[in-house]
Amino acid sequence: MGRTLSGALCGIVAAGTGVAVAELSAAATRPQAGPLVAVGAAVIDATPTAVKEFAVREFGTHDKPILLTGIAVVLALLAALAGVAATRWRLAVPAGALILGGAGAAAALSRPAATPVDALPSLLGAVVAGAALWWLTRPREGGAAANDRHGPVPATPDVPREAAPATPGVPREAAPATPAQPGVDRRLVMRLALLAAGAGAAEATALSLAGRQETAAGRTREMLRLPAPADPAPALPRGTAPGFTTGNDVFYRVDTALSVPRIDPATWRLRLHGMVDREIEVSLADLLRQPLIERDITLNCVSNEVGGPYIGTARWLGVPLAALLREAGIRAGADQIVARSVDGMTIGTPLATALDGRDTMLAVGMNGEPLPLEHGFPVRMLTPGLYGYAGACKWLTEIELTTFEQVDAYWVERGWSPGGTVKTASRIDRPAPFAKLSPGPVTVAGVAWAQRRGITAVEVSVDGGPWEQAELLPTASVDTWTQWRYSWAATAGSHTLAVRATDRTGAVQPQSRVTPFPDGATGWHTVTVTVG
Ligand SMILES: Nc1nc2c(c(=O)[nH]1)N[C@H]1C(S)=C(S)[C@@H](COP(=O)(O)O)O[C@H]1N2
Ligand SMILES: [Mo]
C-alpha cells in the first residue's frame, strides 16, 4: 500500500474509532454532547438564514441526515489529511487529535443547555483516535517491511512478525530502521480491519443505547394519563371532509433539534420569571391539576412556501397561559414572552396574544394523546394566529416576561420579524400538479387559513379567467383552516388553476409573491394540469 494511501486510511479508521467511542460515551446520558450532533447543532445555529431556508425547502425533513452526512464527510477528509501527515511527522498525531477533538468539545460546550461535562465525549474520542492513529502509523522496523519488499505473498499463513525487541539499555531509535516500502502491509490491514470492526460495534451499541433511551422516554409518555378537559372542544361540525384533522404521525415537524429532546415528565419543571411580581415554578402534576381546555387549532410554519406542506390542524389539550401569568402577576411595561426550551431554543411571543382572550396555551395533549416527543413532550406553547417560530415553543421549560426591546429571541436574532402574525393564504390539494385528467366535471379542492380572522371566501380562477366562488365546507373555528371545493368543467388542453382567499377583515390574499423570509410568504398557489 502506498504510504499516502495507507496514511489516509489510517487517519479515517482512527477518527472513526474516536467518533464511535465519543458517541458511545455520550449516548446513554447526553446524546446531544456526541461530537457529530454537537457540531451539527453548532452549524445549524451559525448557518445564515437564507441557507437554512434553502435547506428546509430543498431537503424538507431530510435536512438533518444530509447535514450529519456532510459533517462526517468533512471529518473523514480532515482525518485522512492528519493520517497522511502522521506518516511523515509524528507530531501530526496529537496535533490532529487535539484540533478535531477540540472542535467537537467546543461545539458541545457552545450549546445553550451545555454543562462542562459535555466536552468529555469529544475529548475522550480524541484521545482514542490519537492513540489509534499512533498505533496504526507506528514506524515499522525490520521484519514486516523486509517481507513487504517481496511484494504481496498470497495464501501464505500470516506468521506474526514482531520487530526485534529493543535491547535493554539500548535506545530503540538506535536500532537500524528499515523504512516501510510500498506493497501490501498485511499487518496494517489487519489492524485497520480490527479497529474498523471495533468502531462499528461501538457505533451500533451507541445507536441502540440512544434508541433504548428514546423508548424509555416513549414509555413514560405512554404511561402518562391526561385528565379530561374541563372545557372540551365541540365535536367537528358535520360536513368537514376527511383530513380536517392532521394525524400526529403525519403532522409536519420543523425545529433545530438534531436529537429529539427526551424529558422525564416526573422531574420536568416550568419556571415563570422576569417582569412578574412573584416567580412561579410548576411541575407537570401541578399543570394537570388546572382546568384544561381543548381546542382545534391550525399551526403553520413561517418557512412554508406558497402551496407548501408545513401546516396542520390538531385537537390540542392544554392550560390557558393567561391564568398562570396572572397568578405570577404581570409587571407594567412587559410586552414579550420569551419561552425557552430544554435545548436552548428561545421563542418570543407578544404578551398581548396571551391576554387578549385567544386560546394561547401550554399544550400537553395532541389529538387525544400526550404530545409526541417530536412535537414537544411534555409541554409546548401554542398561540393561535401566530406562526410556530413566534408562538409555539416545544420542550418548554422556562417562560420569561420581558420586552421586545431587551431580548431578541432566536429567530428574531436571525432576521425574522418579531410578532409573527399568520398571513391569509390558501392551497390547492386536488388535483395534483401536472395531473392528467379527463374532460368533464373535476373537483378542485384544498384548504385556506387565516387563524384568528377566519376565512369568508375562496375563489378559483382558470387560466387567468374570472374568479369563481368555491364552496366553503364547515370549519371548527376562526383558529382552524377552512376546507373548500369547486366543481370545474374541465376542457381538453393544458390549464392552470389558481386560488385566493378572503379573510373576515375583507382582506383578499395578494397576488404578489414574497419569500417566507422575514415574515411569511404571500402569493397565489397555482397548479397546472393536462386534460385530454
Ligand atoms: N424548542 C423548539 N421549539 C420550536 C422550534 C424549534 O426549533 N425548537 N421550531 C418552531 C417552529 S419554526 C415551528 S413552525 C413549530 C413547529 O412545530 P411542530 O414541529 O410540532 O409542527 O415549532 C416551533 N417550536
Ligand atoms: Mo416554523
Coordinates of C-alpha atoms and ligand atoms in Angstrom, one line a residue:
M1 CA 0.0 0.0 0.0
G2 CA 1.4 3.4 -0.8
R3 CA 2.4 5.4 2.1
T4 CA 0.0 8.3 1.4
L5 CA -3.0 6.0 0.8
S6 CA -2.3 3.9 3.9
G7 CA -1.8 7.1 5.9
A8 CA -5.1 8.4 4.7
L9 CA -6.9 5.1 5.5
C10 CA -5.3 5.0 9.0
G11 CA -6.5 8.6 9.6
I12 CA -10.1 7.7 8.6
V13 CA -10.2 4.5 10.6
A14 CA -8.7 6.1 13.7
A15 CA -11.1 9.0 13.5
G16 CA -14.0 6.6 13.0
T17 CA -12.9 4.8 16.2
G18 CA -12.6 8.0 18.1
V19 CA -16.1 9.2 17.0
A20 CA -17.6 5.8 17.8
V21 CA -16.1 5.9 21.3
A22 CA -17.3 9.5 21.8
E23 CA -20.8 8.9 20.6
L24 CA -20.9 5.7 22.7
S25 CA -19.9 7.6 25.9
A26 CA -22.5 10.3 25.1
A27 CA -25.3 8.1 24.0
A28 CA -26.5 6.8 27.4
T29 CA -26.7 10.1 29.2
R30 CA -26.4 13.2 27.0
P31 CA -26.7 12.3 23.3
Q32 CA -26.6 16.0 22.4
A33 CA -23.0 16.0 23.6
G34 CA -21.9 13.5 21.0
P35 CA -19.5 15.3 18.6
L36 CA -21.5 14.7 15.4
V37 CA -24.7 16.1 16.8
A38 CA -23.0 18.9 18.7
V39 CA -21.1 20.1 15.6
G40 CA -24.3 19.7 13.6
A41 CA -26.2 21.9 16.1
A42 CA -23.5 24.5 16.1
V43 CA -23.5 24.5 12.3
I44 CA -27.3 25.0 12.3
D45 CA -27.1 28.0 14.6
A46 CA -24.3 29.5 12.6
T47 CA -25.9 28.9 9.2
P48 CA -27.2 32.1 7.5
T49 CA -30.9 32.3 7.4
A50 CA -31.0 32.1 3.6
V51 CA -29.1 28.9 3.5
K52 CA -31.3 27.4 6.3
E53 CA -34.4 28.3 4.3
F54 CA -32.8 26.7 1.2
A55 CA -32.1 23.5 3.1
V56 CA -35.7 23.3 4.6
R57 CA -37.1 24.0 1.1
E58 CA -34.9 21.6 -0.8
F59 CA -34.4 18.8 1.6
G60 CA -37.5 19.0 3.8
T61 CA -37.2 16.8 6.8
H62 CA -34.2 15.1 5.3
D63 CA -32.2 18.3 6.1
K64 CA -30.8 16.7 9.3
P65 CA -29.5 13.4 7.9
I66 CA -27.9 15.3 5.0
L67 CA -26.2 17.7 7.4
L68 CA -24.9 14.9 9.5
T69 CA -23.6 13.1 6.4
G70 CA -21.9 16.3 5.3
I71 CA -20.2 16.6 8.7
A72 CA -19.0 13.0 8.6
V73 CA -17.5 13.5 5.1
V74 CA -15.6 16.7 6.1
L75 CA -14.4 14.9 9.3
A76 CA -13.2 11.9 7.1
L77 CA -11.3 14.3 4.8
L78 CA -9.6 16.1 7.7
A79 CA -8.8 12.8 9.4
A80 CA -7.3 11.5 6.1
L81 CA -5.1 14.6 6.0
A82 CA -4.0 14.0 9.5
G83 CA -3.2 10.4 8.8
V84 CA -1.1 11.3 5.8
A85 CA 0.8 13.9 7.8
A86 CA 1.3 11.4 10.6
T87 CA 3.3 9.1 8.3
R88 CA 5.8 11.9 7.9
W89 CA 5.6 13.9 11.1
R90 CA 4.7 12.1 14.3
L91 CA 3.6 15.4 16.0
A92 CA 0.7 15.4 13.5
V93 CA -1.0 12.7 15.5
P94 CA -1.5 14.7 18.8
A95 CA -2.0 17.9 16.8
G96 CA -4.7 16.4 14.6
A97 CA -6.4 14.8 17.6
L98 CA -6.3 18.0 19.6
I99 CA -7.7 20.1 16.7
L100 CA -10.6 17.8 15.8
G101 CA -11.4 16.8 19.4
G102 CA -11.2 20.4 20.4
A103 CA -13.7 21.4 17.7
G104 CA -16.1 18.7 18.9
A105 CA -15.7 19.8 22.5
A106 CA -16.1 23.4 21.7
A107 CA -19.3 22.7 19.7
A108 CA -20.7 20.7 22.6
L109 CA -19.9 23.5 25.0
S110 CA -21.4 26.1 22.7
R111 CA -24.9 24.6 23.1
P112 CA -27.2 26.8 25.1
A113 CA -28.0 24.0 27.6
A114 CA -24.5 22.7 27.8
T115 CA -22.8 21.7 31.0
P116 CA -18.9 21.3 31.3
V117 CA -19.1 17.5 31.2
D118 CA -20.4 17.8 27.6
A119 CA -16.8 18.4 26.5
L120 CA -15.8 14.9 27.7
P121 CA -17.1 12.6 24.9
S122 CA -15.2 14.6 22.3
L123 CA -12.0 14.7 24.4
L124 CA -12.2 11.0 25.1
G125 CA -12.8 10.3 21.4
A126 CA -9.8 12.5 20.6
V127 CA -7.5 10.5 22.9
V128 CA -8.7 7.2 21.5
A129 CA -8.4 8.4 17.9
G130 CA -4.9 9.8 18.6
A131 CA -3.8 6.5 20.2
A132 CA -5.3 4.5 17.4
L133 CA -3.5 6.7 14.8
W134 CA -0.2 6.5 16.7
W135 CA -0.5 2.7 16.8
L136 CA -1.5 2.4 13.1
T137 CA 1.2 4.6 11.8
R138 CA 3.9 3.5 14.2
P139 CA 7.1 3.3 12.1
R140 CA 7.7 -0.4 11.4
E141 CA 11.2 -1.9 11.6
G142 CA 12.8 -4.9 10.2
G143 CA 10.6 -8.0 9.6
A144 CA 7.4 -6.6 8.2
A145 CA 9.0 -4.1 5.8
A146 CA 11.6 -6.7 4.8
N147 CA 8.8 -9.1 3.8
D148 CA 7.0 -6.3 2.0
R149 CA 9.9 -5.9 -0.3
H150 CA 8.9 -9.1 -1.9
G151 CA 5.5 -7.7 -2.7
P152 CA 2.3 -9.5 -2.0
V153 CA 2.6 -13.0 -0.8
P154 CA -0.7 -14.7 -1.5
A155 CA -2.1 -17.6 0.5
T156 CA 0.8 -17.7 2.9
P157 CA -0.2 -18.2 6.6
D158 CA 0.3 -14.9 8.3
V159 CA 3.1 -15.5 10.7
P160 CA 3.2 -12.7 13.2
R161 CA 6.4 -10.9 12.7
E162 CA 7.4 -8.8 15.7
A163 CA 10.0 -6.2 15.3
A164 CA 13.2 -7.2 17.1
P165 CA 12.8 -6.4 20.8
A166 CA 14.7 -3.4 21.9
T167 CA 17.8 -4.5 23.7
P168 CA 17.6 -3.3 27.3
G169 CA 19.7 -0.2 27.8
V170 CA 20.0 0.4 24.1
P171 CA 17.6 3.2 22.9
R172 CA 15.1 1.8 20.4
E173 CA 15.9 4.6 18.0
A174 CA 19.4 3.3 17.8
A175 CA 18.3 0.1 16.1
P176 CA 18.6 0.4 12.3
A177 CA 15.1 1.0 11.0
T178 CA 14.1 -0.1 7.5
P179 CA 11.6 2.4 6.1
A180 CA 8.3 0.9 5.1
Q181 CA 8.2 0.1 1.4
P182 CA 5.2 0.2 -0.9
G183 CA 3.3 -3.1 -1.1
V184 CA 0.6 -4.7 1.0
D185 CA 1.4 -4.4 4.6
R186 CA -0.8 -7.2 5.9
R187 CA -0.3 -6.4 9.5
L188 CA -1.5 -2.8 8.9
V189 CA -4.5 -4.2 7.0
M190 CA -5.3 -6.5 10.0
R191 CA -5.0 -3.6 12.4
L192 CA -7.3 -1.4 10.2
A193 CA -9.9 -4.2 10.0
L194 CA -9.7 -4.8 13.7
L195 CA -10.2 -1.2 14.5
A196 CA -12.9 -0.7 12.0
A197 CA -14.8 -3.7 13.4
G198 CA -14.4 -2.3 16.9
A199 CA -15.6 1.1 15.8
G200 CA -18.6 -0.5 14.0
A201 CA -19.5 -2.4 17.2
A202 CA -19.2 0.7 19.3
E203 CA -21.4 2.7 16.9
A204 CA -24.0 0.0 16.9
T205 CA -24.1 0.0 20.7
A206 CA -24.3 3.8 20.8
L207 CA -27.3 3.7 18.4
S208 CA -29.1 1.0 20.4
L209 CA -28.4 2.9 23.7
A210 CA -29.8 6.1 22.2
G211 CA -32.8 4.0 20.9
R212 CA -33.4 2.5 24.3
Q213 CA -33.4 5.9 25.9
E214 CA -35.9 7.1 23.4
T215 CA -38.1 4.1 24.1
A216 CA -37.8 4.8 27.8
A217 CA -39.0 8.3 27.3
G218 CA -41.7 6.9 25.0
R219 CA -42.8 4.6 27.8
T220 CA -43.2 7.3 30.4
R221 CA -45.1 9.2 27.7
E222 CA -47.4 6.2 27.2
M223 CA -47.9 5.9 30.9
L224 CA -48.9 9.5 31.3
R225 CA -52.7 9.8 31.7
L226 CA -54.1 13.1 30.7
P227 CA -57.1 14.4 32.6
A228 CA -60.3 15.1 30.7
P229 CA -60.7 18.7 29.6
A230 CA -62.8 21.0 31.8
D231 CA -63.7 22.8 28.6
P232 CA -63.8 20.3 25.8
A233 CA -63.7 21.2 22.1
P234 CA -67.1 20.8 20.5
A235 CA -67.4 17.9 18.0
L236 CA -66.3 18.8 14.5
P237 CA -69.3 20.2 12.6
R238 CA -70.9 17.8 10.2
G239 CA -69.7 18.2 6.7
T240 CA -66.0 18.6 7.2
A241 CA -64.1 16.5 4.7
P242 CA -61.6 13.8 5.7
G243 CA -58.2 15.3 6.5
F244 CA -59.6 18.2 8.5
T245 CA -57.6 17.0 11.5
T246 CA -54.0 16.1 10.7
G247 CA -52.8 12.8 12.3
N248 CA -49.9 13.1 14.8
D249 CA -47.8 10.7 12.6
V250 CA -48.1 13.0 9.5
F251 CA -48.1 16.4 11.3
Y252 CA -45.2 18.4 9.9
R253 CA -42.2 18.9 12.0
V254 CA -39.9 21.9 11.9
D255 CA -37.2 22.6 14.5
T256 CA -33.5 22.9 15.0
A257 CA -33.1 19.8 17.3
L258 CA -30.8 17.2 15.8
S259 CA -31.6 14.8 18.6
V260 CA -35.2 14.9 19.9
P261 CA -35.1 16.2 23.5
R262 CA -36.1 13.5 25.9
I263 CA -37.6 14.9 29.1
D264 CA -38.6 12.9 32.1
P265 CA -42.1 14.2 32.9
A266 CA -41.6 13.4 36.6
T267 CA -38.7 15.9 37.0
W268 CA -39.9 18.4 34.4
R269 CA -40.4 21.9 35.8
L270 CA -41.6 25.2 34.2
R271 CA -40.2 28.4 35.7
L272 CA -42.0 31.6 35.1
H273 CA -39.9 34.6 35.9
G274 CA -38.8 38.0 34.6
M275 CA -41.1 41.0 34.9
V276 CA -43.5 39.3 37.3
D277 CA -44.5 40.1 40.9
R278 CA -43.5 36.6 42.0
E279 CA -41.7 33.8 40.3
I280 CA -43.6 30.6 39.9
E281 CA -42.3 27.0 39.3
V282 CA -44.8 24.3 38.4
S283 CA -44.4 20.6 37.8
L284 CA -46.4 18.6 35.2
A285 CA -48.7 17.4 38.0
D286 CA -49.4 21.0 39.0
L287 CA -50.3 21.9 35.5
L288 CA -52.5 18.9 35.1
R289 CA -54.5 19.9 38.2
Q290 CA -55.5 23.1 36.5
P291 CA -58.7 23.2 34.4
L292 CA -57.7 22.1 30.9
I293 CA -59.1 23.5 27.7
E294 CA -59.3 21.5 24.4
R295 CA -59.3 23.3 21.1
D296 CA -58.9 22.7 17.4
I297 CA -56.1 24.9 16.2
T298 CA -54.2 25.1 12.9
L299 CA -50.4 25.5 13.2
N300 CA -48.2 26.6 10.4
C301 CA -44.5 27.5 9.8
V302 CA -43.4 30.8 8.5
S303 CA -40.9 29.0 6.3
N304 CA -43.7 27.4 4.3
E305 CA -43.6 28.3 0.6
V306 CA -46.9 29.1 -1.2
G307 CA -48.5 25.7 -1.6
G308 CA -46.1 24.1 0.9
P309 CA -46.7 21.3 3.4
Y310 CA -45.7 22.9 6.7
I311 CA -49.2 23.3 8.1
G312 CA -51.5 21.0 10.1
T313 CA -54.6 21.1 12.3
A314 CA -54.8 19.2 15.6
R315 CA -57.0 19.0 18.6
W316 CA -54.8 20.4 21.4
L317 CA -55.3 20.0 25.2
G318 CA -53.7 22.5 27.5
V319 CA -53.7 25.0 30.3
P320 CA -54.6 28.6 29.4
L321 CA -51.4 30.6 29.7
A322 CA -53.2 33.8 30.9
A323 CA -54.2 32.1 34.2
L324 CA -50.6 31.3 35.0
L325 CA -49.3 34.8 34.0
R326 CA -52.0 36.4 36.2
E327 CA -51.0 34.2 39.1
A328 CA -47.4 35.4 38.8
G329 CA -48.6 39.0 38.4
I330 CA -47.6 40.9 35.2
R331 CA -45.4 43.9 35.8
A332 CA -46.1 47.1 33.9
G333 CA -44.0 47.5 30.8
A334 CA -43.6 43.8 29.9
D335 CA -44.6 43.2 26.2
Q336 CA -42.8 40.0 25.3
I337 CA -43.0 36.4 26.5
V338 CA -39.7 34.6 25.9
A339 CA -40.3 30.9 26.0
R340 CA -37.2 28.7 26.4
S341 CA -36.9 25.0 25.6
V342 CA -34.6 22.5 27.3
D343 CA -32.4 22.6 24.2
G344 CA -31.9 26.3 24.4
M345 CA -34.4 27.5 21.7
T346 CA -36.0 30.8 22.6
I347 CA -39.3 31.9 21.0
G348 CA -40.6 35.4 21.5
T349 CA -44.3 35.9 21.7
P350 CA -46.1 39.2 22.0
L351 CA -47.5 39.2 25.6
A352 CA -50.8 40.7 24.3
T353 CA -51.5 37.5 22.4
A354 CA -51.7 35.6 25.7
L355 CA -54.1 38.1 27.3
D356 CA -56.5 39.1 24.5
G357 CA -58.9 36.2 25.0
R358 CA -57.5 33.8 22.4
D359 CA -56.7 30.3 23.5
T360 CA -52.9 30.7 24.0
M361 CA -52.0 27.6 26.0
L362 CA -49.4 25.4 27.4
A363 CA -50.3 22.3 25.5
V364 CA -49.9 18.8 26.9
G365 CA -52.1 16.8 24.5
M366 CA -52.4 16.5 20.8
N367 CA -55.2 14.6 19.1
G368 CA -56.1 12.7 22.3
E369 CA -52.6 11.7 23.3
P370 CA -49.8 13.2 25.3
L371 CA -47.7 15.4 22.9
P372 CA -45.5 13.2 20.7
L373 CA -41.7 13.5 21.6
E374 CA -41.1 15.3 18.3
H375 CA -43.9 17.8 18.9
G376 CA -42.6 19.0 22.3
F377 CA -43.3 16.4 25.0
P378 CA -44.2 17.0 27.8
V379 CA -45.3 20.7 27.3
R380 CA -45.2 23.2 24.5
M381 CA -46.7 26.6 23.9
L382 CA -49.3 27.2 21.3
T383 CA -50.6 30.6 20.2
P384 CA -53.5 30.7 17.7
G385 CA -52.8 33.2 14.9
L386 CA -49.0 33.2 15.1
Y387 CA -46.5 31.2 13.1
G388 CA -44.7 28.5 15.1
Y389 CA -41.5 30.4 15.3
A390 CA -43.3 33.1 17.2
G391 CA -45.7 31.2 19.4
A392 CA -45.2 27.5 19.7
C393 CA -42.0 26.7 21.7
K394 CA -41.7 22.9 22.1
W395 CA -40.0 21.1 25.0
L396 CA -40.8 24.2 27.1
T397 CA -39.0 24.7 30.4
E398 CA -39.0 28.5 31.1
I399 CA -41.2 31.5 30.4
E400 CA -39.7 34.9 30.9
L401 CA -41.7 38.1 30.8
T402 CA -39.6 40.8 29.3
T403 CA -39.7 43.4 26.5
F404 CA -39.0 43.2 22.7
E405 CA -36.5 46.0 23.3
Q406 CA -34.5 44.0 25.8
V407 CA -34.5 40.5 24.2
D408 CA -34.2 39.2 20.6
A409 CA -35.4 35.6 20.6
Y410 CA -33.6 33.0 18.4
W411 CA -35.3 33.7 15.1
V412 CA -35.5 37.4 15.5
E413 CA -31.8 37.5 16.1
R414 CA -31.5 35.9 12.7
G415 CA -33.6 38.5 11.0
W416 CA -37.1 37.0 11.1
S417 CA -39.8 39.5 12.0
P418 CA -40.8 39.9 15.7
G419 CA -44.6 39.3 16.0
G420 CA -45.2 36.5 13.6
T421 CA -48.9 37.1 12.7
V422 CA -50.1 34.4 10.3
K423 CA -50.9 35.7 6.8
T424 CA -54.1 34.8 4.9
A425 CA -53.4 32.0 2.5
S426 CA -54.8 29.1 0.5
R427 CA -53.6 26.0 -1.1
I428 CA -54.9 23.6 -3.9
D429 CA -54.6 20.0 -2.8
R430 CA -56.5 18.4 -5.6
P431 CA -55.8 17.9 -8.5
A432 CA -52.1 17.3 -8.1
P433 CA -49.7 19.4 -10.1
F434 CA -49.3 18.0 -13.7
A435 CA -52.2 15.6 -13.2
K436 CA -53.7 14.1 -16.3
L437 CA -57.5 14.4 -16.2
S438 CA -60.4 13.5 -18.4
P439 CA -62.7 16.3 -19.7
G440 CA -65.8 16.9 -17.7
P441 CA -66.5 17.8 -14.1
V442 CA -63.4 17.9 -11.9
T443 CA -63.4 18.6 -8.2
V444 CA -60.8 21.2 -7.3
A445 CA -60.3 21.2 -3.5
G446 CA -57.9 22.5 -0.8
V447 CA -57.6 24.5 2.3
A448 CA -57.5 28.2 3.2
W449 CA -56.4 29.7 6.5
A450 CA -56.2 33.0 8.4
Q451 CA -56.1 31.9 12.0
R452 CA -57.9 34.4 14.4
R453 CA -59.6 36.1 11.5
G454 CA -61.2 33.2 9.7
I455 CA -61.9 32.7 6.0
T456 CA -65.1 34.2 4.4
A457 CA -64.4 33.4 0.7
V458 CA -62.3 31.3 -1.5
E459 CA -62.2 31.8 -5.3
V460 CA -60.7 29.8 -8.1
S461 CA -59.6 31.2 -11.5
V462 CA -58.8 29.0 -14.5
D463 CA -56.2 30.2 -16.9
G464 CA -56.3 33.8 -15.5
G465 CA -60.1 34.0 -16.2
P466 CA -62.7 35.4 -13.9
W467 CA -62.6 34.5 -10.2
E468 CA -65.4 31.9 -9.3
Q469 CA -66.7 31.3 -5.8
A470 CA -65.6 28.0 -4.3
E471 CA -67.8 26.2 -1.8
L472 CA -66.6 26.5 1.8
L473 CA -67.0 23.5 4.0
P474 CA -68.0 23.9 7.7
T475 CA -65.0 24.6 9.9
A476 CA -64.3 24.3 13.6
S477 CA -63.4 27.9 14.4
V478 CA -61.5 31.1 13.3
D479 CA -58.3 29.4 14.5
T480 CA -58.6 26.4 12.1
W481 CA -58.2 26.2 8.4
T482 CA -61.3 26.0 6.1
Q483 CA -61.7 23.3 3.5
W484 CA -63.1 24.4 0.1
R485 CA -64.1 22.8 -3.1
Y486 CA -65.0 23.9 -6.6
S487 CA -66.5 21.9 -9.4
W488 CA -64.7 22.7 -12.6
A489 CA -65.9 21.8 -16.1
A490 CA -62.6 20.7 -17.5
T491 CA -62.0 21.0 -21.2
A492 CA -59.2 19.4 -23.3
G493 CA -55.8 21.1 -23.1
S494 CA -53.3 22.4 -20.6
H495 CA -54.8 24.5 -17.8
T496 CA -53.6 26.5 -14.8
L497 CA -55.8 26.7 -11.7
A498 CA -55.2 29.5 -9.2
V499 CA -56.8 30.0 -5.8
R500 CA -57.1 33.0 -3.5
A501 CA -58.8 33.5 -0.1
T502 CA -60.5 36.4 1.7
D503 CA -60.5 36.7 5.4
R504 CA -63.1 38.2 7.8
T505 CA -61.5 41.6 7.7
G506 CA -62.3 41.7 4.0
A507 CA -58.6 41.4 3.0
V508 CA -58.0 39.4 -0.2
Q509 CA -54.9 37.3 -0.4
P510 CA -52.5 39.3 -2.5
Q511 CA -51.1 38.0 -5.8
S512 CA -47.6 39.4 -5.3
R513 CA -45.1 36.7 -4.4
V514 CA -42.8 37.4 -1.5
T515 CA -40.4 34.8 0.1
P516 CA -41.1 33.3 3.5
F517 CA -38.3 35.4 5.0
P518 CA -38.7 37.6 7.0
D519 CA -42.5 37.3 7.9
G520 CA -44.2 34.7 5.7
A521 CA -44.8 34.0 2.0
T522 CA -47.5 35.6 0.0
G523 CA -48.9 34.9 -3.5
W524 CA -51.5 32.7 -5.1
H525 CA -51.0 29.0 -5.3
T526 CA -51.3 27.7 -8.8
V527 CA -51.5 24.1 -10.2
T528 CA -51.1 23.2 -13.9
V529 CA -52.9 20.1 -15.2
T530 CA -53.4 18.4 -18.6
V531 CA -57.0 17.5 -19.7
G532 CA -57.4 15.2 -22.6
Ligands
LIG1 N1 -37.8 24.1 21.0 C1 -38.2 24.4 19.8 N2 -39.5 24.8 19.6 C2 -39.9 25.1 18.3 C3 -39.0 25.1 17.2 C4 -37.6 24.7 17.5 O1 -36.8 24.7 16.6 N3 -37.3 24.4 18.8 N4 -39.4 25.5 16.0 C5 -40.6 26.3 15.9 C6 -41.2 26.3 14.6 S1 -40.3 27.3 13.4 C7 -42.4 25.7 14.2 S2 -43.1 26.0 12.7 C8 -43.1 24.9 15.2 C9 -43.3 23.5 14.5 O2 -44.0 22.7 15.4 P1 -44.2 21.1 15.0 O3 -42.8 20.6 14.7 O4 -44.8 20.5 16.2 O5 -45.0 21.1 13.8 O6 -42.3 24.6 16.3 C10 -41.7 25.8 16.9 N5 -41.2 25.5 18.2
MO2 MO -41.6 27.5 11.7

